[in-house]
Tab-separated table of C-alpha atoms in Angstrom:
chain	number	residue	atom	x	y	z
A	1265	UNK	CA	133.050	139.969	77.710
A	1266	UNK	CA	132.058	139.621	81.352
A	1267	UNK	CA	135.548	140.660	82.961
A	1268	UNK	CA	135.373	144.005	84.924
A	1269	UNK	CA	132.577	146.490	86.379
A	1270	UNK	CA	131.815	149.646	84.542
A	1271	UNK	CA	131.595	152.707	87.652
A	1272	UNK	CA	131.385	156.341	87.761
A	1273	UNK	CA	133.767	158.791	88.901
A	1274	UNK	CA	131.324	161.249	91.416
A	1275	UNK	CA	133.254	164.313	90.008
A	1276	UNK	CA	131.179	163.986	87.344
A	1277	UNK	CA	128.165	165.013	89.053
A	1278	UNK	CA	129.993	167.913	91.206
A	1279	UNK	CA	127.898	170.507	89.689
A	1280	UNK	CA	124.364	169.301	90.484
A	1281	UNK	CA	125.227	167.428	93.983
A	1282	UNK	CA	125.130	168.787	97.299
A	1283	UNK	CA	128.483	166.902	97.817
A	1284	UNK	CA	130.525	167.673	95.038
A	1285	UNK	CA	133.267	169.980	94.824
A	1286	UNK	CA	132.066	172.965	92.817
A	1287	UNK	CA	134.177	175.324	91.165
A	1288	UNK	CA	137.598	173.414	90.650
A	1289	UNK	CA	137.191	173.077	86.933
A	1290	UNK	CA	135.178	175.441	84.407
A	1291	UNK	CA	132.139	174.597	83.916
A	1292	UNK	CA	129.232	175.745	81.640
A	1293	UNK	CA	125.665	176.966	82.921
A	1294	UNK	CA	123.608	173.495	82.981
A	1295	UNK	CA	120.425	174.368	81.803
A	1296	UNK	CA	117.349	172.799	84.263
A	1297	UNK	CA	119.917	172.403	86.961
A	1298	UNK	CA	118.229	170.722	89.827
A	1299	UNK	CA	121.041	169.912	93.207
A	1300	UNK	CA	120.382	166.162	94.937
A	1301	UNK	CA	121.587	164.947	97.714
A	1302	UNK	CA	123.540	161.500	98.584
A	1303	UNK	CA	120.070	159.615	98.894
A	1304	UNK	CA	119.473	160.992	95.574
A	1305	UNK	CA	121.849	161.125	93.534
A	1306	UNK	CA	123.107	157.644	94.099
A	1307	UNK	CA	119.671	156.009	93.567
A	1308	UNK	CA	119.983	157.745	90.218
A	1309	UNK	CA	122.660	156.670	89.397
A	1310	UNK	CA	121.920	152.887	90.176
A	1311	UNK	CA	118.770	153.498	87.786
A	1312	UNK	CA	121.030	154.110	85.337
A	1313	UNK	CA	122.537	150.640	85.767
A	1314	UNK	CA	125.837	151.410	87.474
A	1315	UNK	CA	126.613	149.742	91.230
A	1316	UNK	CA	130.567	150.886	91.909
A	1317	UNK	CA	131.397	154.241	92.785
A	1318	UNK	CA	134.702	155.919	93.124
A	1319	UNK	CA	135.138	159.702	94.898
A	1320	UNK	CA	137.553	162.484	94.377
A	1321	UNK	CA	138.081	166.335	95.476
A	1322	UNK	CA	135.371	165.682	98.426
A	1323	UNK	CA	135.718	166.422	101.798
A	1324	UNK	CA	133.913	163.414	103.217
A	1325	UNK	CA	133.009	164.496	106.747
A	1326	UNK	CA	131.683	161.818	109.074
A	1327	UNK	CA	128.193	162.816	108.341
A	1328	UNK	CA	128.827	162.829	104.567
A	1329	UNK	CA	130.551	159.337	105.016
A	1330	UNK	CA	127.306	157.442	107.427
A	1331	UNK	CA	124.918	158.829	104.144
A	1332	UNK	CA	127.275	157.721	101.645
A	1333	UNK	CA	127.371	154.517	103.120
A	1334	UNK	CA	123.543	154.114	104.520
A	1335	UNK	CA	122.597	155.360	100.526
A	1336	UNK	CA	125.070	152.204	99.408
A	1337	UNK	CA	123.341	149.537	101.372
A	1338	UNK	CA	119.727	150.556	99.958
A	1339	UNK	CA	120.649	150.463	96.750
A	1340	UNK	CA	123.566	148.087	96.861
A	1341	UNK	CA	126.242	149.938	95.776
A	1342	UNK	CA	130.095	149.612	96.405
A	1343	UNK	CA	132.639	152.867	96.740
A	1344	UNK	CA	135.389	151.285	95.555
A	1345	UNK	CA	137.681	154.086	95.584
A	1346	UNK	CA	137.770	157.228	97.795
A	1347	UNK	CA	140.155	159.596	96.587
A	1348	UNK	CA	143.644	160.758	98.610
A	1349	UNK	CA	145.705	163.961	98.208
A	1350	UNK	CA	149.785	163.270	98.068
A	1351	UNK	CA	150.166	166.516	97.434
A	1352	UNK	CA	147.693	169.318	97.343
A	1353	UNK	CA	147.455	171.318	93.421
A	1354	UNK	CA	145.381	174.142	95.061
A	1355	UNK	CA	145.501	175.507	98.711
A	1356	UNK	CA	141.763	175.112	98.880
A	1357	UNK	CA	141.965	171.825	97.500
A	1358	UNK	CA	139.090	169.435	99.366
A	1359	UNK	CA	139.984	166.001	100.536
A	1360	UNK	CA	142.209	164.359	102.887
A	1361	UNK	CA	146.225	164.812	102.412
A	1362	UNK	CA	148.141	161.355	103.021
A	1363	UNK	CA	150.732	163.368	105.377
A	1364	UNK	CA	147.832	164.441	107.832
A	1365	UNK	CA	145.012	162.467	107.424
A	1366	UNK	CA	146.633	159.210	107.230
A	1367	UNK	CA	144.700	157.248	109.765
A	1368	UNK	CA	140.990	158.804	109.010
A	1369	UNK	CA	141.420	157.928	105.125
A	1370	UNK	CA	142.347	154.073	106.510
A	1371	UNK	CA	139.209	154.209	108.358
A	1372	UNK	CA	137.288	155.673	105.486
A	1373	UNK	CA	138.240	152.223	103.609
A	1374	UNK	CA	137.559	150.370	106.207
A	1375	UNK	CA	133.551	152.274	106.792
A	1376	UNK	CA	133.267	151.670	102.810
A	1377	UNK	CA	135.210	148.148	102.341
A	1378	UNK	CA	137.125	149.908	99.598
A	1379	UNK	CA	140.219	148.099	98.828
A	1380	UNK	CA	141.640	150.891	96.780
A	1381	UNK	CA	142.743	155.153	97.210
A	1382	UNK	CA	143.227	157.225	94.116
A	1383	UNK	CA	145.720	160.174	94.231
A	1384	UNK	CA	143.442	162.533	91.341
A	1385	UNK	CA	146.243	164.756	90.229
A	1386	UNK	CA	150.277	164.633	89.380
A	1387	UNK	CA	152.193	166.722	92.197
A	1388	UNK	CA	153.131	170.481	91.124
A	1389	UNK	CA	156.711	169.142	92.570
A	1390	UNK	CA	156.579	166.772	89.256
A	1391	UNK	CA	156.149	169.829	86.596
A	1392	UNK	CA	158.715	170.133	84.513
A	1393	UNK	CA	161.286	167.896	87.442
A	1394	UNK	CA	163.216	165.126	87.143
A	1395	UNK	CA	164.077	165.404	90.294
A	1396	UNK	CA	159.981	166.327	91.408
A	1397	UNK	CA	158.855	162.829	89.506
A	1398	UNK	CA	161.853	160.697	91.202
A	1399	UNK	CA	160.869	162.302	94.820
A	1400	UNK	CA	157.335	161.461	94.699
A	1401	UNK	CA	158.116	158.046	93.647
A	1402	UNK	CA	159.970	157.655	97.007
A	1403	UNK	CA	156.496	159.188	98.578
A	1404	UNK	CA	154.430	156.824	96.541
A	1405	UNK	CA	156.322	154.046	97.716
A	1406	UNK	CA	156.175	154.725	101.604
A	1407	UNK	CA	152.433	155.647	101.561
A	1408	UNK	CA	152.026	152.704	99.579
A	1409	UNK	CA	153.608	150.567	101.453
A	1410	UNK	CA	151.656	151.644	104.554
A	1411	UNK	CA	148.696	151.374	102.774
A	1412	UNK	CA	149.202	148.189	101.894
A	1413	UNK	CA	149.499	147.257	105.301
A	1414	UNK	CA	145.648	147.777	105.697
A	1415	UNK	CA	144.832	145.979	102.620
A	1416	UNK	CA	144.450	149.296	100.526
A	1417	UNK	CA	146.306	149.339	96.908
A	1418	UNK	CA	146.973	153.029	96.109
A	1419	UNK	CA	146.446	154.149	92.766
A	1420	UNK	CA	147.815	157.275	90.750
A	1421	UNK	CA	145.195	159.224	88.161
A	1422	UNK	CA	147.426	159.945	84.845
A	1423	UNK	CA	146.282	162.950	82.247
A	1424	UNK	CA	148.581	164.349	79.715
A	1425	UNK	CA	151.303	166.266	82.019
A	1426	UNK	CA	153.148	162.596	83.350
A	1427	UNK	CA	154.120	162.397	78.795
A	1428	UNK	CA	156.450	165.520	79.315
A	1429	UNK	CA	159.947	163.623	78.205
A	1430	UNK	CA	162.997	163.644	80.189
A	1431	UNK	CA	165.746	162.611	77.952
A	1432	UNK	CA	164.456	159.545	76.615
A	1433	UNK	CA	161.954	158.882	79.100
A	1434	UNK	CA	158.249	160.201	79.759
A	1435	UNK	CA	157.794	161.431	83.527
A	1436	UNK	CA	154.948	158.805	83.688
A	1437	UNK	CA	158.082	155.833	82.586
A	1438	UNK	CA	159.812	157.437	85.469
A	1439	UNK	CA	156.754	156.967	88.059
A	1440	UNK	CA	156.382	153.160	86.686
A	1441	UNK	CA	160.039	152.177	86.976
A	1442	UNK	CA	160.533	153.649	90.186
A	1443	UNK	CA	157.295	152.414	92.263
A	1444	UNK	CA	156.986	149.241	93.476
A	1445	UNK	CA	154.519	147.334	91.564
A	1446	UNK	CA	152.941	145.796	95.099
A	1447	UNK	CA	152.275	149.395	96.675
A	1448	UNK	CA	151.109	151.360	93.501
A	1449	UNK	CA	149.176	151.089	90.573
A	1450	UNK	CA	147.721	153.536	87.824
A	1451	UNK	CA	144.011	154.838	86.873
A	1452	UNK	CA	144.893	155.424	83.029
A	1453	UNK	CA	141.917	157.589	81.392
A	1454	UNK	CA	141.642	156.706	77.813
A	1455	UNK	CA	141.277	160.555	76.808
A	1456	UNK	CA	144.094	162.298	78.840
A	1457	UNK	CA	146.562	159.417	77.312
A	1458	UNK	CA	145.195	160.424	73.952
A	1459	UNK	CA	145.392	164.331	74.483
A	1460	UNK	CA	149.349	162.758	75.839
A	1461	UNK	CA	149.477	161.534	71.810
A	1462	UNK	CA	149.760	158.365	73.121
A	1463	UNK	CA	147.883	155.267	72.373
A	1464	UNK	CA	145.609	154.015	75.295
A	1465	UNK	CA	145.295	151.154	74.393
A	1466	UNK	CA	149.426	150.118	74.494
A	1467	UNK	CA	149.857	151.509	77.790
A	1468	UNK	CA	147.158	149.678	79.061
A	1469	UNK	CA	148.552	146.447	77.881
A	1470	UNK	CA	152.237	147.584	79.059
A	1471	UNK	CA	150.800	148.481	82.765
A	1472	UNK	CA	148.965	144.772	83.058
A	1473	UNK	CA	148.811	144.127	86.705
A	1474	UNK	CA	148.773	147.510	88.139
A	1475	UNK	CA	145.727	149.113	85.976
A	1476	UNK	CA	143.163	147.570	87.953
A	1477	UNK	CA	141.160	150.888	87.608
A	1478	UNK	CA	140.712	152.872	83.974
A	1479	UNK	CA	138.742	156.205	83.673
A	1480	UNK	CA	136.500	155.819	80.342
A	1481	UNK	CA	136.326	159.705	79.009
A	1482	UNK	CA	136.018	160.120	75.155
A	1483	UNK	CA	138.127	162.676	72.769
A	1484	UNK	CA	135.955	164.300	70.833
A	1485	UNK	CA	136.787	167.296	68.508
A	1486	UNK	CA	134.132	169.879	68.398
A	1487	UNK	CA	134.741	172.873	65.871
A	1488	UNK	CA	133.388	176.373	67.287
A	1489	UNK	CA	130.263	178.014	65.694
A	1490	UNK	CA	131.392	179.696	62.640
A	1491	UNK	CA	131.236	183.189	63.530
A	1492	UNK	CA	133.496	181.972	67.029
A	1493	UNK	CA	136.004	180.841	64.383
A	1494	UNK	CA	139.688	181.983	64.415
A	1495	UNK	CA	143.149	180.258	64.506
A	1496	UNK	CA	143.120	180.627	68.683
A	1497	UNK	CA	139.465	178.750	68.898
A	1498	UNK	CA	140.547	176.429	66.183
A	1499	UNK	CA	142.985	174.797	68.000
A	1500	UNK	CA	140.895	174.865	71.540
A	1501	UNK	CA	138.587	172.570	69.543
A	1502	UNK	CA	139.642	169.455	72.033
A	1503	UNK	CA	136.200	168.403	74.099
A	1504	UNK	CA	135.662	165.273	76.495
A	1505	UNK	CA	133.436	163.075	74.559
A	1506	UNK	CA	130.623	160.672	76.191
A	1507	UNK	CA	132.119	157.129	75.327
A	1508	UNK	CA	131.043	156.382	72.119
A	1509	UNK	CA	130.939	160.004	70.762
A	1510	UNK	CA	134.216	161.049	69.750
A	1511	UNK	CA	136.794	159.211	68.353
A	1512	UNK	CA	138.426	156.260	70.283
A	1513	UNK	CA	138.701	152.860	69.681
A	1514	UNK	CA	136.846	151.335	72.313
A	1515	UNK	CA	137.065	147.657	71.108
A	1516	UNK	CA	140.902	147.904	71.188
A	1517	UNK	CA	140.611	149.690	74.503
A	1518	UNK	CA	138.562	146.784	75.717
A	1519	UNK	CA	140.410	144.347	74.387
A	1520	UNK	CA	143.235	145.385	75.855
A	1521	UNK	CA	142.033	145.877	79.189
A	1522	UNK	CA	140.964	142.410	79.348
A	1523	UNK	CA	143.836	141.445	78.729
A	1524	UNK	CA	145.451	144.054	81.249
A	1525	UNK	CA	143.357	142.584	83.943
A	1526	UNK	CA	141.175	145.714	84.219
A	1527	UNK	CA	138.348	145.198	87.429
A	1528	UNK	CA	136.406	148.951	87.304
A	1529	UNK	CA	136.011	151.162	84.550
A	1530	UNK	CA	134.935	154.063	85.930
A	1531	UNK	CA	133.251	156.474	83.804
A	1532	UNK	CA	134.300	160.403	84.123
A	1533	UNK	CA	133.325	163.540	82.198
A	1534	UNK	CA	135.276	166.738	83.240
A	1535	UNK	CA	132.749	168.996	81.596
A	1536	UNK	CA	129.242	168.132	80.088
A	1537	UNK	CA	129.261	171.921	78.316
A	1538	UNK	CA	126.069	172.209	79.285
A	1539	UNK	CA	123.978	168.892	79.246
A	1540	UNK	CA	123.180	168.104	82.532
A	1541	UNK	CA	125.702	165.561	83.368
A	1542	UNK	CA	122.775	162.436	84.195
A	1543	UNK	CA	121.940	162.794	80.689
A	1544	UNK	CA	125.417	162.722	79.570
A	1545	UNK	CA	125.944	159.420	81.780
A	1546	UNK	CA	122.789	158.189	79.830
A	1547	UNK	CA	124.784	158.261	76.727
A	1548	UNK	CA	127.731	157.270	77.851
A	1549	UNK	CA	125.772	153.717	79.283
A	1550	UNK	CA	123.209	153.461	76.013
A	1551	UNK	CA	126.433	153.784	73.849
A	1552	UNK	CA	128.370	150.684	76.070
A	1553	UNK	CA	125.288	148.404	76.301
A	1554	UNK	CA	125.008	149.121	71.991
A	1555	UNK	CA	128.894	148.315	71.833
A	1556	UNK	CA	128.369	144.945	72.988
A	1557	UNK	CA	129.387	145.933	77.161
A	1558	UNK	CA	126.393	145.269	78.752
A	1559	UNK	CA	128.114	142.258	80.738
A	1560	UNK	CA	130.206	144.518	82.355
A	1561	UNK	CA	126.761	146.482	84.667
């Protein structure tokens, strides 16, 4: 199997990078915590066997982008995706808004001959709407369409909120049937559609054509020491798995996204609980390469 690039998702280094946006999601004390810089951390990561990059919740200043893009040609290394804010979840929410920032994100694409933007994060208009999920198609579609213009495909991050049903339809069926396939596409991640109770593996094959990205994130459960037991911690017992160390089906996922006409599979780990998150991308690759996915470095 030779179709597709595996990447990494940068978040997944936000806690030991100089770059990365610290402090949106818990995180646990990494022990031998050591902070690199662009130079770095991509080099690193290239060691590791991975070339494509994507970016999200990062203000990329000027400065930021000339290093991001001076550390790419040394170790040639693509961003494929920066990532785009439709509508910001937090007021202090880094990165650049579509209704602002419009023209410096098409340069941005243009600096890192990405071809793609990723929108990280369902609108807080969407929760619990109908009418939230049908106006942001609308918005998808016109900044899509503009995009598109430049030669950028934008792409919308799912996790488990877009499986809320209205009537008979999930809010993510409502987002597919009302975008235009040519403007917008979706970055499934194999462990939010799970936590969704949702197969990953079907809606990959039902969004072939417009899942050229898919976040590769494990769904492990991990009980609680036994004196941290109770009903409450019990059911918190949900953890994002390095691929390979929970419970997926990664063949069928594979299969399927060959079939789906998958081009990067970017890894992404939310929280390492602990392990310092290189080691944890370690895994993640060792596991792939024994899998029988070494074609796809």
């Amino acid at each position: 199997m030779n179709n597709g690039k595996i990447a990494l998702q940068l978040m997944t280094l936000r806690e030991v990078t100089s770059f990365g946006a610290k402090g949106l999601l818990q995180i646990r004390e990494i022990k031998d915590k050591k902070i690199y810089g662009v130079d770095d951390a991509f080099r690193m990561v290239k060691e590791l066997g991975i070339s494509y990059l994507e970016l999200s919740k990062i203000s990329v200043t000027d400065e930021l982008a000339e290093e991001m893009a001076a550390a790419c040609r040394a170790y040639d290394m693509h961003i494929i995706a920066p990532g785009i804010i439709y509508e910001r979840y937090m007021p202090d929410e880094p990165g650049d808004l579509l209704s602002t920032d419009f023209d410096r994100i098409v340069r941005r694409c243009k600096q890192f001959d990405a071809h793609y933007v990723r929108n990280g994060m369902l609108p807080r208009s969407c929760f619990s709407s109908y009418d939230g999920y049908m106006r942001a198609a609308e918005g998808f579609n016109e900044y899509g369409r503009r995009l598109f213009e430049h030669g950028i495909k934008l792409y919308l991050h799912t996790h488990h909120y877009e499986f809320q049903r209205f009537g008979n339809k999930f809010g993510l069926e409502l987002l597919i049937e009302n975008t235009d396939p040519r403007y917008v596409g979706f970055e499934l991640d194999t462990h939010w559609v799970q936590r969704g109770g949702q197969n990953p593996a079907k809606w990959i094959r039902r969004l072939a054509g417009r899942v050229d990205l898919l976040h590769l994130k494990d769904y492990r459960i991990q009980l609680p020491p036994e004196p941290e037991m109770s009903r409450s911690t019990l059911q918190k017992c949900i953890e994002y798995g390095e691929i390979g160390e929970g419970n997926l089906d990664w063949d069928e996922i594979f299969a399927a996204a060959q079939e789906a006409g998958v081009r990067y599979y970017p890894i992404e780990q939310d929280d390492t609980y602990g392990r310092n998150p290189f080691e944890s991308i370690a895994i993640s690759v060792h596991n792939l390469r024994e899998m029988g996915y070494g074609g796809l470095f």
